[in-house]
XYZ file of C-alpha atoms in Angstrom:
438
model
C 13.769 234.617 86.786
C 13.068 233.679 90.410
C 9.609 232.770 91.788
C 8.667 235.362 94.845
C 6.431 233.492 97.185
C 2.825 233.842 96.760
C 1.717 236.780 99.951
C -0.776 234.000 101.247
C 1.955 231.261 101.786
C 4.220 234.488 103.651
C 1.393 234.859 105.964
C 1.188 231.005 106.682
C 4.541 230.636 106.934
C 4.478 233.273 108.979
C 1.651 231.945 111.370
C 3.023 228.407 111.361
C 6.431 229.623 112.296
C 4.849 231.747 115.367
C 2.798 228.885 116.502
C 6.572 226.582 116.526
C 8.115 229.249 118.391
C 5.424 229.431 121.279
C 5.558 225.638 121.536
C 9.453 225.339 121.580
C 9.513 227.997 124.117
C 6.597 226.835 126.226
C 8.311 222.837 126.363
C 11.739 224.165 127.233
C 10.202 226.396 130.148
C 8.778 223.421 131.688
C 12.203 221.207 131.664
C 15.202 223.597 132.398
C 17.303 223.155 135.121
C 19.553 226.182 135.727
C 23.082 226.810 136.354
C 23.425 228.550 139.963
C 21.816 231.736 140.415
C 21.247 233.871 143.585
C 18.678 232.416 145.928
C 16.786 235.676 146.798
C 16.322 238.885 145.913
C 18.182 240.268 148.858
C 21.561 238.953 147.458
C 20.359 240.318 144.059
C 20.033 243.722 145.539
C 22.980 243.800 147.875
C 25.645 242.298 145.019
C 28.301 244.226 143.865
C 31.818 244.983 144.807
C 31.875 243.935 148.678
C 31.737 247.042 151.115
C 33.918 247.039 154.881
C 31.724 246.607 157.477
C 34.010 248.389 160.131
C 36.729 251.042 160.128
C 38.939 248.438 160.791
C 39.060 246.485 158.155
C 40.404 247.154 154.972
C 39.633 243.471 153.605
C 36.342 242.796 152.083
C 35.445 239.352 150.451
C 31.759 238.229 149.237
C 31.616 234.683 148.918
C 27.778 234.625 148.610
C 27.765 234.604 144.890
C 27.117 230.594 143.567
C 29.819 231.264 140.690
C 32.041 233.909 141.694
C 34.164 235.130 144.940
C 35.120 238.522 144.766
C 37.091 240.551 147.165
C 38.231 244.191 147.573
C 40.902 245.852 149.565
C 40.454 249.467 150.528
C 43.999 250.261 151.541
C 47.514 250.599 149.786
C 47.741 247.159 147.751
C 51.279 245.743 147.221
C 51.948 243.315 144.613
C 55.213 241.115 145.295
C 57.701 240.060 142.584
C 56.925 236.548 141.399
C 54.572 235.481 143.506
C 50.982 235.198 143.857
C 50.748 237.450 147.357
C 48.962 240.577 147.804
C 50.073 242.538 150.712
C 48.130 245.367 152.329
C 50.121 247.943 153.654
C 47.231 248.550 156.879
C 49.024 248.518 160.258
C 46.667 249.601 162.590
C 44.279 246.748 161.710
C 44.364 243.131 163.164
C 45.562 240.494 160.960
C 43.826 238.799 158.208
C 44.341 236.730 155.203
C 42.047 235.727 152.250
C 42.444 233.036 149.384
C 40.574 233.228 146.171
C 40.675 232.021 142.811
C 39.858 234.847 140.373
C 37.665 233.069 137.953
C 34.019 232.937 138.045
C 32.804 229.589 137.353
C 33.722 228.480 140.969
C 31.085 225.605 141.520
C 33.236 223.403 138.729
C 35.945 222.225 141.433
C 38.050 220.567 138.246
C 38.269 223.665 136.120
C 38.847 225.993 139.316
C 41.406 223.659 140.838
C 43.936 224.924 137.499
C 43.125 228.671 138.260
C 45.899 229.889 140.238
C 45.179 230.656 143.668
C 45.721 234.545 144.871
C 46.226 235.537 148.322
C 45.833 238.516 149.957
C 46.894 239.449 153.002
C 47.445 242.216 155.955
C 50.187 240.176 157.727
C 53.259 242.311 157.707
C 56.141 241.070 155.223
C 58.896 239.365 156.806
C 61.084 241.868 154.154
C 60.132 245.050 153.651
C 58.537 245.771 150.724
C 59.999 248.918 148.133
C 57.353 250.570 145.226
C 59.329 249.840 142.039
C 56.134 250.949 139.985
C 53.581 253.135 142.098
C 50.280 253.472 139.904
C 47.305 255.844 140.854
C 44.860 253.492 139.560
C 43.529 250.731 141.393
C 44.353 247.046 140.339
C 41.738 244.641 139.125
C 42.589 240.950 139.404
C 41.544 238.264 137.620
C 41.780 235.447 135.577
C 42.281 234.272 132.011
C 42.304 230.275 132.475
C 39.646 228.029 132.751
C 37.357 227.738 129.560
C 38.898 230.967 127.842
C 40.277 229.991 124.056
C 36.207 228.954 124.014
C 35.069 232.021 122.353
C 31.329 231.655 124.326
C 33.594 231.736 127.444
C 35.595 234.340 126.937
C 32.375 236.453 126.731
C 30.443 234.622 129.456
C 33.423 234.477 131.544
C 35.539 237.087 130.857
C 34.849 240.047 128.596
C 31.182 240.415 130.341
C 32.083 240.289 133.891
C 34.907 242.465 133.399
C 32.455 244.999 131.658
C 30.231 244.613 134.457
C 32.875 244.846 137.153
C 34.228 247.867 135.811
C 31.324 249.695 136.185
C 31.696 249.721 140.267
C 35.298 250.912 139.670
C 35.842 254.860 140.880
C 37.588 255.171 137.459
C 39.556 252.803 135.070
C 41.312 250.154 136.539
C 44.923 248.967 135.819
C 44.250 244.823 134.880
C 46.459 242.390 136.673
C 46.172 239.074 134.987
C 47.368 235.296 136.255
C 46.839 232.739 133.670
C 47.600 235.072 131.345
C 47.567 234.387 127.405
C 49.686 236.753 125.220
C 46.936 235.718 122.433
C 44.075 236.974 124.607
C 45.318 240.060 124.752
C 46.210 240.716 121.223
C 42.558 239.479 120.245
C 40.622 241.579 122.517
C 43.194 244.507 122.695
C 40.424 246.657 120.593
C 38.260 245.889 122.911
C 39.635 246.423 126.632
C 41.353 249.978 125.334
C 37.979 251.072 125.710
C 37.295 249.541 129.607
C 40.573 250.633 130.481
C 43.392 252.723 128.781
C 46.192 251.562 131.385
C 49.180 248.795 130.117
C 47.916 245.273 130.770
C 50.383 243.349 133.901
C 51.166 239.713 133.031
C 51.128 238.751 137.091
C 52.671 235.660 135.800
C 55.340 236.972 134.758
C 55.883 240.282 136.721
C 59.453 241.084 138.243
C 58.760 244.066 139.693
C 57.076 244.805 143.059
C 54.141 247.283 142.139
C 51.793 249.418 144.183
C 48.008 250.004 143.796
C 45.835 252.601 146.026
C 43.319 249.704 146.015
C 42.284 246.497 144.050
C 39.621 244.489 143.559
C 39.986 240.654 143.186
C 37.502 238.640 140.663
C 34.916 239.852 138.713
C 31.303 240.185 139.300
C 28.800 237.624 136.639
C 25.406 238.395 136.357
C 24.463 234.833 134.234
C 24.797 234.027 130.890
C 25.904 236.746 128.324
C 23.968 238.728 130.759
C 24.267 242.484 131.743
C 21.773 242.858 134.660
C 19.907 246.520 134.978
C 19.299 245.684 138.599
C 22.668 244.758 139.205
C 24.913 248.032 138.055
C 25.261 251.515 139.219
C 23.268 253.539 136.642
C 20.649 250.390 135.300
C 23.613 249.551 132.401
C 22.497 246.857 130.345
C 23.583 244.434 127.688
C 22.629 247.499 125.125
C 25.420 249.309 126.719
C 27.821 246.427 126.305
C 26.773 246.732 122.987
C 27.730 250.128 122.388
C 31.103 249.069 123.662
C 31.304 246.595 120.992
C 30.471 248.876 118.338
C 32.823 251.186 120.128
C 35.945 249.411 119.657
C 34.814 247.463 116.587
C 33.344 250.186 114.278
C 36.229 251.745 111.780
C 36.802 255.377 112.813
C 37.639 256.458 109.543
C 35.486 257.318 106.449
C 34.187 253.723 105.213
C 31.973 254.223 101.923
C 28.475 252.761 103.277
C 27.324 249.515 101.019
C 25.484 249.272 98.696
C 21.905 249.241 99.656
C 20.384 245.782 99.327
C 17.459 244.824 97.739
C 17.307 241.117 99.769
C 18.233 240.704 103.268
C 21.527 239.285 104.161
C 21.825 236.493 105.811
C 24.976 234.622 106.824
C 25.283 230.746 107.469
C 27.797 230.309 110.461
C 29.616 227.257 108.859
C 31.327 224.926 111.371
C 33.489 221.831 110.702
C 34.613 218.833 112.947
C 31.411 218.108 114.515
C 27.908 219.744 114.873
C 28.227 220.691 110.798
C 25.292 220.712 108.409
C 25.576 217.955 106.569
C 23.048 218.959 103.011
C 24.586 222.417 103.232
C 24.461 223.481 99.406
C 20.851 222.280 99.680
C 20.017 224.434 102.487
C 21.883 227.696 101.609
C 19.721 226.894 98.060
C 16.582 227.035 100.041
C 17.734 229.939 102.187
C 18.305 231.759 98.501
C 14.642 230.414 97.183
C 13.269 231.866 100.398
C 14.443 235.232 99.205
C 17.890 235.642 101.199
C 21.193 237.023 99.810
C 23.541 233.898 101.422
C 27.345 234.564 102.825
C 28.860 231.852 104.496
C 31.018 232.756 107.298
C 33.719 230.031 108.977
C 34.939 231.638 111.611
C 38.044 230.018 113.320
C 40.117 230.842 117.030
C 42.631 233.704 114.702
C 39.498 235.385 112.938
C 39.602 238.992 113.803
C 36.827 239.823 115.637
C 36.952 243.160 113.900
C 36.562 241.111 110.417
C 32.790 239.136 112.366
C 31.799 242.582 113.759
C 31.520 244.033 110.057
C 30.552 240.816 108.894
C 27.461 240.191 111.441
C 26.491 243.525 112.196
C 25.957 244.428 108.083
C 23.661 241.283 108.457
C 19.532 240.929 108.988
C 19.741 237.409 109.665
C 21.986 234.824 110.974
C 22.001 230.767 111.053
C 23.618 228.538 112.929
C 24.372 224.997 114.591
C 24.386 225.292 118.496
C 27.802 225.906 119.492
C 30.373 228.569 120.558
C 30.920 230.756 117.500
C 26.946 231.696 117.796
C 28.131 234.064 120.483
C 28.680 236.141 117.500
C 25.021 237.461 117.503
C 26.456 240.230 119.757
C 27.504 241.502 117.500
C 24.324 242.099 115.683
C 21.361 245.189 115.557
C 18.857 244.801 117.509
C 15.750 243.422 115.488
C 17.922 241.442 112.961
C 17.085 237.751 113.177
C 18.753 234.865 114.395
C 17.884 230.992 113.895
C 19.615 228.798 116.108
C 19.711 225.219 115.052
C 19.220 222.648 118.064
C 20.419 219.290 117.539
C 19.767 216.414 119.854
C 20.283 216.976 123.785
C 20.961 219.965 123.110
C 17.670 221.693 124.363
C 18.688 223.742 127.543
C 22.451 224.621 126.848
C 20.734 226.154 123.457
C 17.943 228.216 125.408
C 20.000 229.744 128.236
C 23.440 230.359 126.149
C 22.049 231.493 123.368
C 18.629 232.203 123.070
C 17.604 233.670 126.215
C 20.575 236.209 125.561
C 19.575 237.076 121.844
C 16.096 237.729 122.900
C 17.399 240.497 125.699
C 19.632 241.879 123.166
C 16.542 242.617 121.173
C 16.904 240.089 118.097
C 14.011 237.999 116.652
C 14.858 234.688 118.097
C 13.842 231.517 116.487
C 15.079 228.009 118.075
C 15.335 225.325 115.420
C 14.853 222.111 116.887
C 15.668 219.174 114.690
C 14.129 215.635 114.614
C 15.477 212.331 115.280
C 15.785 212.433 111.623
C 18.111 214.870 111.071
C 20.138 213.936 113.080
C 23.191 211.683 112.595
C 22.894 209.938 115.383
C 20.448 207.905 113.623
C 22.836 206.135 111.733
C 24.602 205.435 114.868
C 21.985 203.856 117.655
C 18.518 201.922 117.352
C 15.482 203.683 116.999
C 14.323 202.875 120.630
C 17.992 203.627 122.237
C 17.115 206.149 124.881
C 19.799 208.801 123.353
C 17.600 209.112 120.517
C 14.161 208.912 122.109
C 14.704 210.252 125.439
C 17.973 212.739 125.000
C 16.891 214.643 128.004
C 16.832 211.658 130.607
C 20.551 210.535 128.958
C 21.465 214.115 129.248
C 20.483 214.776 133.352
C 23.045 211.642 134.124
C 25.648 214.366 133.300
C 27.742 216.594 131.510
C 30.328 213.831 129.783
C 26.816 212.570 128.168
C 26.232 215.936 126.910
C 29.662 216.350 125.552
C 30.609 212.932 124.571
C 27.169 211.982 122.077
C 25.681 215.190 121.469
C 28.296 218.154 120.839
C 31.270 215.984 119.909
C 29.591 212.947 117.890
C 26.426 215.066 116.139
C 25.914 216.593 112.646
C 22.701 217.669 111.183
C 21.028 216.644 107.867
C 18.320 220.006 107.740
C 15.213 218.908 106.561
C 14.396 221.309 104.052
C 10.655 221.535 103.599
C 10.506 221.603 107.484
C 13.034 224.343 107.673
C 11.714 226.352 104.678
C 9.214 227.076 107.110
C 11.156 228.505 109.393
C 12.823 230.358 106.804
C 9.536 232.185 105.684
C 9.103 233.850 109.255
C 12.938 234.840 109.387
C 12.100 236.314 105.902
C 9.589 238.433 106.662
C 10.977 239.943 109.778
C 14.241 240.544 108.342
C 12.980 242.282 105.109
C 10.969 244.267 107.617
C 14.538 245.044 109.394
C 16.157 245.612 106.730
C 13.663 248.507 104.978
C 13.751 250.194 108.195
C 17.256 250.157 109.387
C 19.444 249.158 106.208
């Protein structure tokens, strides 16, 4: 028969594990340095899909944004056969001509440079141009290269802003996709039938001239996982992306409810290849002394995401090592818990990716932050080598430093006594959840 921990340890578990969170949150305050955001609350205000500022012009680009360019065209669109040129059929207007890539992560020059470029332009055609396919809905452009196969970026960078983007749109748009992935769209198909019930255009591969009553190019990007209230129509937020989710992830059939627990459920995100836990029996033992019902999940890039919806959002907790498949907690209820592990160097890209967006989302947030210790990179550099006792000085000489010693050459030995703590407050709050929501 198993032990229950004595109330007066809970409570001092629970005290110590409030006091670690303040301080982690308090030292990582004082050292980020954020990707690009908008400079003032003017562009804050004024961003969304750009407006004409004359009768004459039927163009509209906003290049303001420090990650994304978006334009709009308010005026018949025509989409040529193979090629990457948008003509507006607008005659009584003088002639323009814009160039954007439609990805929003422009201030990385390498990764933009292998989006395709669009162009758009109200320079007559030197053939005249015949609707094969006339739609009545208006086109919205943008891309599926870059990062996307990353799952955290095809959130961040894709799913999100399109989500957001849509919500400018007069009424579902038709999606017109370069770098276009016949995998994406089979993994998210659940998912974008509910932004959009229109057939998906491959503009890749399209040999067809087609014409839209408008389009909009690029997608709008709030920051990180993030659903601004500020920034949309009617103060959406990332609870209504979450309703989406649940939405297009939720069976809509009769599904016998399960079994009600008597522990909370939590499950261990289990990664391999780098970044893995290292004593992993002896932790998911300790999670299971701590009172937790343990399921290990190893999600991989073919795992339905209908499969991690049911799997996640059944759950009161979740654990894992810093690193893509944590975007996952989306799919969580608010007030469930979620313990991100932070190995070395890993301080910032942990906060703003992850936990920042978790706490907005409404989950109990704990950071995990793991000694030189525990991590592997002992075995691999002196003591006194600046990677292990100065990460963040190695990490601000750039990104390759980040990648190259502490995502791709970094697993974690969990210190157990240390991280029972931990455990303790997760316990409590998710036992909490889980007598008041299931």
């Amino acid at each position: 028969m198993k032990r229950r921990p004595s109330m007066r340890l809970v409570i001092l578990s629970f005290c110590a594990g409030i006091l670690l969170f303040l301080m982690h949150r308090a030292a990582l305050l004082m050292t980020f340095n954020f990707p690009p955001r908008f400079e003032n609350e003017g562009e804050r205000e004024n961003f969304g899909l750009p407006k004409p500022s004359s009768p004459y012009q039927t163009i509209a680009c906003d290049r303001t944004h420090p990650r994304s360019d978006i334009c709009s065209v308010y005026a018949q669109t025509i989409l040529h056969q193979n090629s990457s040129i948008f003509f507006v059929d607008s005659p009584n207007v003088p002639n323009s001509t814009e160039k954007l890539h439609p990805y929003p992560r422009k201030w990385e020059k390498d990764v933009i440079a292998a989006v395709n470029e669009l162009t758009i332009t109200t320079k007559t055609p030197k053939m005249p141009l015949n609707c094969e396919v006339e739609h009545e809905a208006p086109a919205l452009v943008f891309s599926t290269g870059g990062y996307t196969g990353n799952l955290y970026h095809d959130f961040n960078d894709g799913i999100i802003p399109l989500f957001v983007t849509s919500l400018h749109l007069p009424e579902p748009p038709i999606l017109v996709i370069t770098n276009f992935h016949n995998w994406w769209l089979t993994k998210y198909a659940d998912l974008l039938i509910h932004i959009t019930p229109h057939q998906v255009l491959n503009l890749d591969n399209e040999t067809r001239t087609h014409c839209f009553p408008s389009a909009t190019f690029g997608l709008l990007i709030h920051g990180e996982l993030l659903v601004d209230p500020a920034l949309t129509p009617k103060q959406q937020s990332i609870y209504h992306f979450s309703r989406l989710l649940n939405e297009s992830y939720t069976p809509h059939y009769y599904v016998p409810p399960p079994p009600k627990p008597s522990r909370p459920r939590l499950v261990l995100i289990v990664r391999e290849g780098t970044r893995t836990i290292l004593n992993q029996d002896e932790v998911v033992k300790t999670m299971e002394e701590t009172g937790f019902d343990v399921e290990l999940f190893k999600p991989t890039r073919t795992t339905e995401l209908r499969k991690a919806y049911a799997v996640l959002n059944q759950s009161h907790a979740m654990v894992g090592v810093h690193g893509a498949a944590l975007t996952q907690f989306l799919f969580m209820r608010p007030g469930s818990v979620f313990i991100q592990v932070v190995p070395l160097g890993t301080d910032w890209a942990s906060e703003e990716y992850y936990g920042e967006p978790a706490r907005r989302l409404g989950l109990d947030y704990l950071g995990y932050k793991i000694t030189v210790g525990e991590s592997s990179l002992v075995n691999k550099y002196e003591r006194d080598d600046l990677i292990l006792k100065d990460p963040r000085s190695v990490v601000k000489k750039g990104w390759f430093n980040t990648k190259n010693i502490y995502l791709e050459r970094q697993d974690v030995n969990i210190n157990v006594v240390r991280f029972r703590r931990y455990l303790s407050f997760a316990y409590v709050r998710a036992k909490r959840f889980m007598v008041h929501q299931g």
